[in-house]
Coordinates of C-alpha atoms and ligand atoms in Angstrom, one line a residue:
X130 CA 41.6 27.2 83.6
X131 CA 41.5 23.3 83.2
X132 CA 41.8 21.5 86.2
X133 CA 42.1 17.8 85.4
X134 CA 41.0 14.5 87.8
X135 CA 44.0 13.8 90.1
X136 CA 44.5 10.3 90.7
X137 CA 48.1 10.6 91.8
X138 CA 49.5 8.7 94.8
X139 CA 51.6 11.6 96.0
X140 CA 51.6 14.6 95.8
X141 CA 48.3 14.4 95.2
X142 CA 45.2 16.2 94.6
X143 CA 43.8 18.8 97.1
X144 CA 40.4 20.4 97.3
X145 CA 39.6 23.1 95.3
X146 CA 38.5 26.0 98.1
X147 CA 41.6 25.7 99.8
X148 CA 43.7 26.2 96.7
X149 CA 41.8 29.3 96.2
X150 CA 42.0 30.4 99.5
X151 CA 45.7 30.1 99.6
X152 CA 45.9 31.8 95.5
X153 CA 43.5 34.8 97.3
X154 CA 45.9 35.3 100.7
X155 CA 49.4 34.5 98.1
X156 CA 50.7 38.2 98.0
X157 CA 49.4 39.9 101.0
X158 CA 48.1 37.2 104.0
X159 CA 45.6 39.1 105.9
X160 CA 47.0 42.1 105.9
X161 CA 50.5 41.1 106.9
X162 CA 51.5 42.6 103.5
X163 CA 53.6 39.7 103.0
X164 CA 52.9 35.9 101.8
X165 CA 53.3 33.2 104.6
X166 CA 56.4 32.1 102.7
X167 CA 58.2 35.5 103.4
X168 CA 57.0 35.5 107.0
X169 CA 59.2 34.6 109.8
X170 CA 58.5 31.8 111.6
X171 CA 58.6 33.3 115.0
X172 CA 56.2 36.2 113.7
X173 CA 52.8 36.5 115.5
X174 CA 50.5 36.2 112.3
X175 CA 52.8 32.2 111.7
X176 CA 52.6 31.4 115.8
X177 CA 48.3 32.0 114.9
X178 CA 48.5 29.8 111.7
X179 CA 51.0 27.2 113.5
X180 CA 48.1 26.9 116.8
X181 CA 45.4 27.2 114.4
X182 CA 46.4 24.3 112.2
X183 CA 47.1 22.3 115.6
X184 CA 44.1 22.7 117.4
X185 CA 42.0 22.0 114.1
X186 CA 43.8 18.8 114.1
X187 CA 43.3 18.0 117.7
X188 CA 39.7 18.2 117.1
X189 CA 39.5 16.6 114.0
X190 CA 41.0 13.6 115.7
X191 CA 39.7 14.3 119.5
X192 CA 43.4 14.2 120.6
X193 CA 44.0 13.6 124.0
X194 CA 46.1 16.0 126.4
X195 CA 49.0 13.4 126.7
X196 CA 50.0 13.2 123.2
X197 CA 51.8 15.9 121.4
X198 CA 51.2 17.0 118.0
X199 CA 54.9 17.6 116.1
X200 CA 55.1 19.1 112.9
X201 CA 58.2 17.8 111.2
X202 CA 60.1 17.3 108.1
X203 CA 62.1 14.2 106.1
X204 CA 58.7 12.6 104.9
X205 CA 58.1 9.2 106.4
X206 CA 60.9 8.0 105.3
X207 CA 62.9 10.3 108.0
X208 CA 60.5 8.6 110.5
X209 CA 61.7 5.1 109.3
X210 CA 64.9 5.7 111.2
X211 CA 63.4 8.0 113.6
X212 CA 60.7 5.8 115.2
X213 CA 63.7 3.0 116.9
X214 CA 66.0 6.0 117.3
X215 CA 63.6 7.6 119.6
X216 CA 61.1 4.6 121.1
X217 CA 63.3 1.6 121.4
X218 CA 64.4 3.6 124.9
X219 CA 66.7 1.0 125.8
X220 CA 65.5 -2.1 124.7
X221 CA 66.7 -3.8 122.4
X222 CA 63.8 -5.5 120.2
X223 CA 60.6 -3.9 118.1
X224 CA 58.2 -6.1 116.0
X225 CA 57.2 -4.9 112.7
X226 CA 54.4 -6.3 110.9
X227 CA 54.6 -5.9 107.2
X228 CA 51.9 -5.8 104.9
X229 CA 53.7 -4.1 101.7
X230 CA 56.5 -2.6 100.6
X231 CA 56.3 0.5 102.8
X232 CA 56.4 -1.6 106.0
X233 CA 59.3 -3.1 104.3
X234 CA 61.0 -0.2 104.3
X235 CA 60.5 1.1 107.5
X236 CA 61.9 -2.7 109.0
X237 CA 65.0 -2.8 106.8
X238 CA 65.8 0.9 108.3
X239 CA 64.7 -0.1 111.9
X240 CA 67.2 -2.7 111.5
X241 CA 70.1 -0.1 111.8
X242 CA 69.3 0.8 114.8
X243 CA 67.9 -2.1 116.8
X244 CA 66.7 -5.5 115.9
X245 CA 64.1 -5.9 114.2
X246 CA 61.5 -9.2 114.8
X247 CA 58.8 -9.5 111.5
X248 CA 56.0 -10.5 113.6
X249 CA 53.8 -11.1 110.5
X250 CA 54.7 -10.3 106.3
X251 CA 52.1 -11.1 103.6
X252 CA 55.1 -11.0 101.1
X253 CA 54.3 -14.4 99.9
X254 CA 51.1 -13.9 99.0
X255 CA 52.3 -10.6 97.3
X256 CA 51.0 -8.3 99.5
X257 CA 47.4 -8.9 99.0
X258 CA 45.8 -9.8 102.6
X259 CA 46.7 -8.6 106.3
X260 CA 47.6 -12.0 107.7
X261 CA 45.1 -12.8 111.0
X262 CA 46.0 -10.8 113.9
X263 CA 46.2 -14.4 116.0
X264 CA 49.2 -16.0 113.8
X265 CA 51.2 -12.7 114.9
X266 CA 54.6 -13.6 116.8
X267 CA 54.6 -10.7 119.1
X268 CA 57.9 -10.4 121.3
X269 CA 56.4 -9.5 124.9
X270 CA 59.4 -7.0 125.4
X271 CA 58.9 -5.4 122.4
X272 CA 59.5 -1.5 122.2
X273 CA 57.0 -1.0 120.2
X274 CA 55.2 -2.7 117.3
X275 CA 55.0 -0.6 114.1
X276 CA 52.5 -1.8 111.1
X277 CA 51.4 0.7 108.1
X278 CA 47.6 0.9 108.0
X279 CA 47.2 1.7 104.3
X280 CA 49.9 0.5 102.2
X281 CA 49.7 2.9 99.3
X282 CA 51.4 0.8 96.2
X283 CA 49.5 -2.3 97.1
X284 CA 46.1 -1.1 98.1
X285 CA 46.0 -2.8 101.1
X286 CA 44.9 -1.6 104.5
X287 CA 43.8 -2.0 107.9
X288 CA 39.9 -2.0 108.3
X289 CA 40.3 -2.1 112.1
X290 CA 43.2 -1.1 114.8
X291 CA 44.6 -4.4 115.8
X292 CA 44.3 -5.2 119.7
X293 CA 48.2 -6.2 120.6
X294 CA 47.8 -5.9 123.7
X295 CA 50.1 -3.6 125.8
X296 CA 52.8 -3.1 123.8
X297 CA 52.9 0.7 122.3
X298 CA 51.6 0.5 118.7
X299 CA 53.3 2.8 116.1
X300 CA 51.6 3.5 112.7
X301 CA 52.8 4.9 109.2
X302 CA 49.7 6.6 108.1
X303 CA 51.0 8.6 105.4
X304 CA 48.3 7.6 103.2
X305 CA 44.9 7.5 105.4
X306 CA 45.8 9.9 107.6
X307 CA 42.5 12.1 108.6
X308 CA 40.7 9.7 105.8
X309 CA 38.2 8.0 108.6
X310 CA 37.2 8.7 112.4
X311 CA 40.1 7.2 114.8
X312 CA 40.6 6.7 118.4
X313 CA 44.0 8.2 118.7
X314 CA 44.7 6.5 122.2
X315 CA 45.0 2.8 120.5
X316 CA 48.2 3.9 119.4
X317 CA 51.7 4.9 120.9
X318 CA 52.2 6.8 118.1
X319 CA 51.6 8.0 114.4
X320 CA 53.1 9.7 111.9
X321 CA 52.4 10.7 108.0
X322 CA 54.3 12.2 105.5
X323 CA 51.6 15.7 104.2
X324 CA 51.6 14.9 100.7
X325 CA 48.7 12.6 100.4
X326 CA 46.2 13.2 102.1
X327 CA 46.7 16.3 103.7
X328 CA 49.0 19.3 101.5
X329 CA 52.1 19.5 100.7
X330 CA 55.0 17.7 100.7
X331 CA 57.8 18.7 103.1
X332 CA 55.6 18.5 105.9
X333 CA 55.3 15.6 108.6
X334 CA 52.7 15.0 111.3
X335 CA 53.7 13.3 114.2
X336 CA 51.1 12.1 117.1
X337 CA 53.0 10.9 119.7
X338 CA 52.1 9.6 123.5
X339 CA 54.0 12.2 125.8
X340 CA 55.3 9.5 128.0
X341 CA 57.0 7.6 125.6
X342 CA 59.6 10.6 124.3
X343 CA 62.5 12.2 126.3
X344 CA 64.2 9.0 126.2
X345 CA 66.1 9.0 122.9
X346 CA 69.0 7.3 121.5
X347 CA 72.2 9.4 122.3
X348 CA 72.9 9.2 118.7
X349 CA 69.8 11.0 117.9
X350 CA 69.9 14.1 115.3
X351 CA 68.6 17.2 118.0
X352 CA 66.4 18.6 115.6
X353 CA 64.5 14.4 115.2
X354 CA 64.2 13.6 119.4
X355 CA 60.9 13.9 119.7
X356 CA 61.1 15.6 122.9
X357 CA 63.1 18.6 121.7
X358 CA 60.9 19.2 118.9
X359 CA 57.9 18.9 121.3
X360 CA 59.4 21.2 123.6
X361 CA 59.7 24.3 121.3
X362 CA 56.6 23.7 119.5
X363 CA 57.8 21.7 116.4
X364 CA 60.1 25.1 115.3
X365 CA 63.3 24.0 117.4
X366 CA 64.7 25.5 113.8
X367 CA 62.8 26.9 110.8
X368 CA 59.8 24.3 109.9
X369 CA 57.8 23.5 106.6
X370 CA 56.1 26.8 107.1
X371 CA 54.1 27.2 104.0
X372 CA 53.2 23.4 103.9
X373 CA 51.5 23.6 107.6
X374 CA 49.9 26.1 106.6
X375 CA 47.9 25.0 103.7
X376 CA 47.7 21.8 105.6
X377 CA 45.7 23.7 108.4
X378 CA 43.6 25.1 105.3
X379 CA 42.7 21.3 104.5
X380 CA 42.1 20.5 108.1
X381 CA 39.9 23.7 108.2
X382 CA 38.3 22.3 105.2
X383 CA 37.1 19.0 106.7
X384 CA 35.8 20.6 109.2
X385 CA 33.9 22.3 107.0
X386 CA 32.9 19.3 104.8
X387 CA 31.8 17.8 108.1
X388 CA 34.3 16.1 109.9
X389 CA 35.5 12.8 110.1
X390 CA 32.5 10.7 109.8
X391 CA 31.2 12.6 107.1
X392 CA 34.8 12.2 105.2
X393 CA 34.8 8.3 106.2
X394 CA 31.5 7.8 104.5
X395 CA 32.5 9.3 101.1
X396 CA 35.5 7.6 101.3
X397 CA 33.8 4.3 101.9
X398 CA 31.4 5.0 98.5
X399 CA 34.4 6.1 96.2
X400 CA 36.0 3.0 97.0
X401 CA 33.2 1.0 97.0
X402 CA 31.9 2.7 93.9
X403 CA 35.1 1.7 92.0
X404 CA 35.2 -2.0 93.7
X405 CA 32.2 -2.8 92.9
X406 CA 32.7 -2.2 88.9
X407 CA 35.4 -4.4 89.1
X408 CA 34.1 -7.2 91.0
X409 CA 31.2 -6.9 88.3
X410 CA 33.3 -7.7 85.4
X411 CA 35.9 -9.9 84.2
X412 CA 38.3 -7.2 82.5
X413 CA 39.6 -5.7 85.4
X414 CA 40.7 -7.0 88.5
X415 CA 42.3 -6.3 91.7
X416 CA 43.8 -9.2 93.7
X417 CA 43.5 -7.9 97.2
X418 CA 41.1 -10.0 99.7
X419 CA 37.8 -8.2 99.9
X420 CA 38.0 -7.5 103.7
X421 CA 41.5 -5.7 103.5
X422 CA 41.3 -3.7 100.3
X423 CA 42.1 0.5 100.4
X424 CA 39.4 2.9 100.5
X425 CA 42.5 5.1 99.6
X426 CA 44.8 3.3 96.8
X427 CA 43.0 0.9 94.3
X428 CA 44.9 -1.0 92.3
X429 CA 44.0 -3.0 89.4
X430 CA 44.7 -4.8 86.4
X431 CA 43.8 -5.0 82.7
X432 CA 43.2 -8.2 81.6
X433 CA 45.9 -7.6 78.5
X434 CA 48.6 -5.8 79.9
X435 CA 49.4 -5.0 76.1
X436 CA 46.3 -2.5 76.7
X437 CA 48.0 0.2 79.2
X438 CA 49.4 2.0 77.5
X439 CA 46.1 3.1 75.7
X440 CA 43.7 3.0 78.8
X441 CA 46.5 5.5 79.8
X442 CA 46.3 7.6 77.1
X443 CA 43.4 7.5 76.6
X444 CA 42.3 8.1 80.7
X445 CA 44.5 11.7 79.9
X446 CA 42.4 12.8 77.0
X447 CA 39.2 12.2 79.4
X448 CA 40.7 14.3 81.4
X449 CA 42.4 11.9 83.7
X450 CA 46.0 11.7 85.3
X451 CA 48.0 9.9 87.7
X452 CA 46.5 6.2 86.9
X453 CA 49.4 4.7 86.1
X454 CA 50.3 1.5 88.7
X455 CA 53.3 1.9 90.4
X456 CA 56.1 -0.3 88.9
X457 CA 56.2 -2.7 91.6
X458 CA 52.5 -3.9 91.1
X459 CA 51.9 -2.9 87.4
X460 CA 48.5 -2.2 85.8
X461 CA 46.8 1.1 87.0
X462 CA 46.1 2.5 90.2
X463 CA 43.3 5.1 91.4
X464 CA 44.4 6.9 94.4
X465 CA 41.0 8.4 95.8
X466 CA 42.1 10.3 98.2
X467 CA 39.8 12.9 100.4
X468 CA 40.1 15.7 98.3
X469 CA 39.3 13.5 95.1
X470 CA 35.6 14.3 94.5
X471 CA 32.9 11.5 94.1
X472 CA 32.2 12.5 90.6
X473 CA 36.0 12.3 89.3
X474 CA 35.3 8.3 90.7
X475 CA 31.8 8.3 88.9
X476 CA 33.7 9.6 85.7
X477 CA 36.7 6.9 85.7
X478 CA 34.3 4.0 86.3
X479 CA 32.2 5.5 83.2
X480 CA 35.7 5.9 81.3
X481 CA 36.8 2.6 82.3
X482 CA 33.5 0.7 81.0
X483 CA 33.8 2.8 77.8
X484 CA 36.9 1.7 77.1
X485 CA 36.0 -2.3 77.8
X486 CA 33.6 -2.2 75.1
X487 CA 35.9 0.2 72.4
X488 CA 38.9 -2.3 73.2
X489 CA 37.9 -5.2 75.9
Ligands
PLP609 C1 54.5 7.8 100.5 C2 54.6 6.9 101.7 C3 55.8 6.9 102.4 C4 57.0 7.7 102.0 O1 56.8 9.0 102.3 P1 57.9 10.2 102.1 O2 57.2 11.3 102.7 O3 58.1 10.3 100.6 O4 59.1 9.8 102.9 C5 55.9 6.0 103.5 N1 54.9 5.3 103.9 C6 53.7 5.3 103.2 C7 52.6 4.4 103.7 C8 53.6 6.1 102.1 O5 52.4 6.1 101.4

């Protein structure tokens, strides 16, 4: 067996252990003589994975009593439209403040449903800097206000939880999710798609504040109000089974590795491991403003574009994959997520200086 350095931006890489837990309880899961994929959902040994995984997350993230903890499916991009369908609750305005392409997204699909005010964009500046939480044009009677804290193809991301005062705030975290210690009761609500940061795919967390669900559009899908999928326990019909499960592996895991703090920190010295290279040197760049810049996505340049295709190549036969920048930015990207270990970082950086002075 050969595993390779995962750099992908989703699905990505997950750790090791919990790949070989899941390979060791495949055929027969604790002595249910079955796999979780053949088990029913409403079967006693799923309810015990489906509490476990919930309660591990709850402490992970010191959830409070009043939010709920869904387990859903559509991705994020379900939650795009599902956000306004469920939290405008009447009125008739949210602010969205968009900081890359993802926020983008989730405001052109808001838009369907309600209208829509961009308190802030950094599109002109090409997604590279947060603009300053003062210039925001908040709308008092907003619903809600929904930002993305890491924008994945842009590297860009919230180093602190804005202060907007009363008005709920809603996050796409789909990318940092569980990636550094958070005070859950900032927000009104968050929600991830798994496949990052956490398993995978086909499996979505949604924290929400209890007292801001029951109060859904009409128009509302039954199986995406919030309050009906709270209300049976996120299985109001058959969920992602096998995806929360592994998912509880990984929350298991950083428990494990030590919790949230513990995860933040090596988080902080992959990133800054890989930033500081760059900064050192004139070959690569990334154009994102130092205080805004991903501990999760890095994206950066070459300085001859004609050059990617062998730093690609080449990244593969070091035993590499997934650097390749999405097509929106160009150039390469290092996704670094949690489960990517400090040495696959150590060895790009090495691979990247080898290759300025073969080819710079
Ligand atoms: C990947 C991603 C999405 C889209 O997620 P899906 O699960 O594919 O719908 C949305 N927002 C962010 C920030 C992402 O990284």
């Amino acid at each position: 067996m050969k595993r390779i350095i995962n750099f992908s931006a989703g699905p990505a890489t997950l750790p090791l252990v919990v790949l070989e837990q899941v390979q060791a309880e495949l055929l027969d899961w604790r002595g249910a003589g079955m796999s979780v994929m053949e088990m029913s959902h409403r079967d006693k040994e799923f309810i015990s994975i489906a509490e476990d995984a919930e309660k591990n997350i709850r402490e992970l993230y010191e959830i409070k009593d009043n939010y709920k903890v869904l387990f859903m499916q559509g991705g994020a991009t379900a939650q795009f439209a599902l956000v306004p369908l469920n939290l405008l609750r009447g009125k008739t305005s949210a602010d969205y403040v968009v900081t890359g392409d993802w926020g983008k997204k989730a405001a052109k699909e808001a838009a369907k449903y309600g209208r829509v005010n961009i308190a802030a964009s950094a599109q002109d500046g090409g997604f590279t800097h947060i603009p300053e939480v003062s210039s925001w044009k908040l709308d008092p009677d907003a619903a809600y206000l929904h930002l993305t804290t890491n924008e994945t193809i842009h590297g860009v991301q919230f180093s602190v939880v804005p202060d907007v005062g009363e008005v709920p705030l809603v996050a796409d975290m789909s990318s940092d999710i569980l990636s550094r210690p958070l005070d859950v009761s900032r927000f009104g609500l968050i929600y991830g798609g798994a496949q990052k940061n956490i398993g995978p795919a086909g499996l979505t967390i949604v924290i929400v504040r209890e007292d801001l669900i029951g109060d859904a559009n009409p128009l509302t899908p039954g199986v995406f109000d919030y309050r009906g999928v709270a209300d049976s326990d996120s299985m109001l019909n058959t969920p992602s089974c096998f995806a929360w499960y592994v998912s509880g592996l990984v929350f298991r895991w950083i428990k494990a590795e030590g919790g949230l703090e513990v995860i933040g920190e090596r988080n902080r010295r992959k990133a800054r491991c890989l930033y500081d290279y760059i900064d050192s040197q004139d070959f690569y760049r990334n154009p994102v403003a130092v205080p805004d810049r991903s501990i999760m996505n890095v994206p950066f340049t070459l300085a001859d574009a004609t050059l990617d295709a062998a730093f690609l190549a080449g990244s593969v036969e070091a035993g590499m994959r997934g650097l390749k920048g999405h097509r929106a930015v160009g150039g390469m990207r290092a996704s670094i997520y949690n489960a990517l270990p400090e040495s696959g970082v150590a060895t790009l950086v090495e691979y990247m200086k080898e290759f300025v002075r073969t080819r710079g």
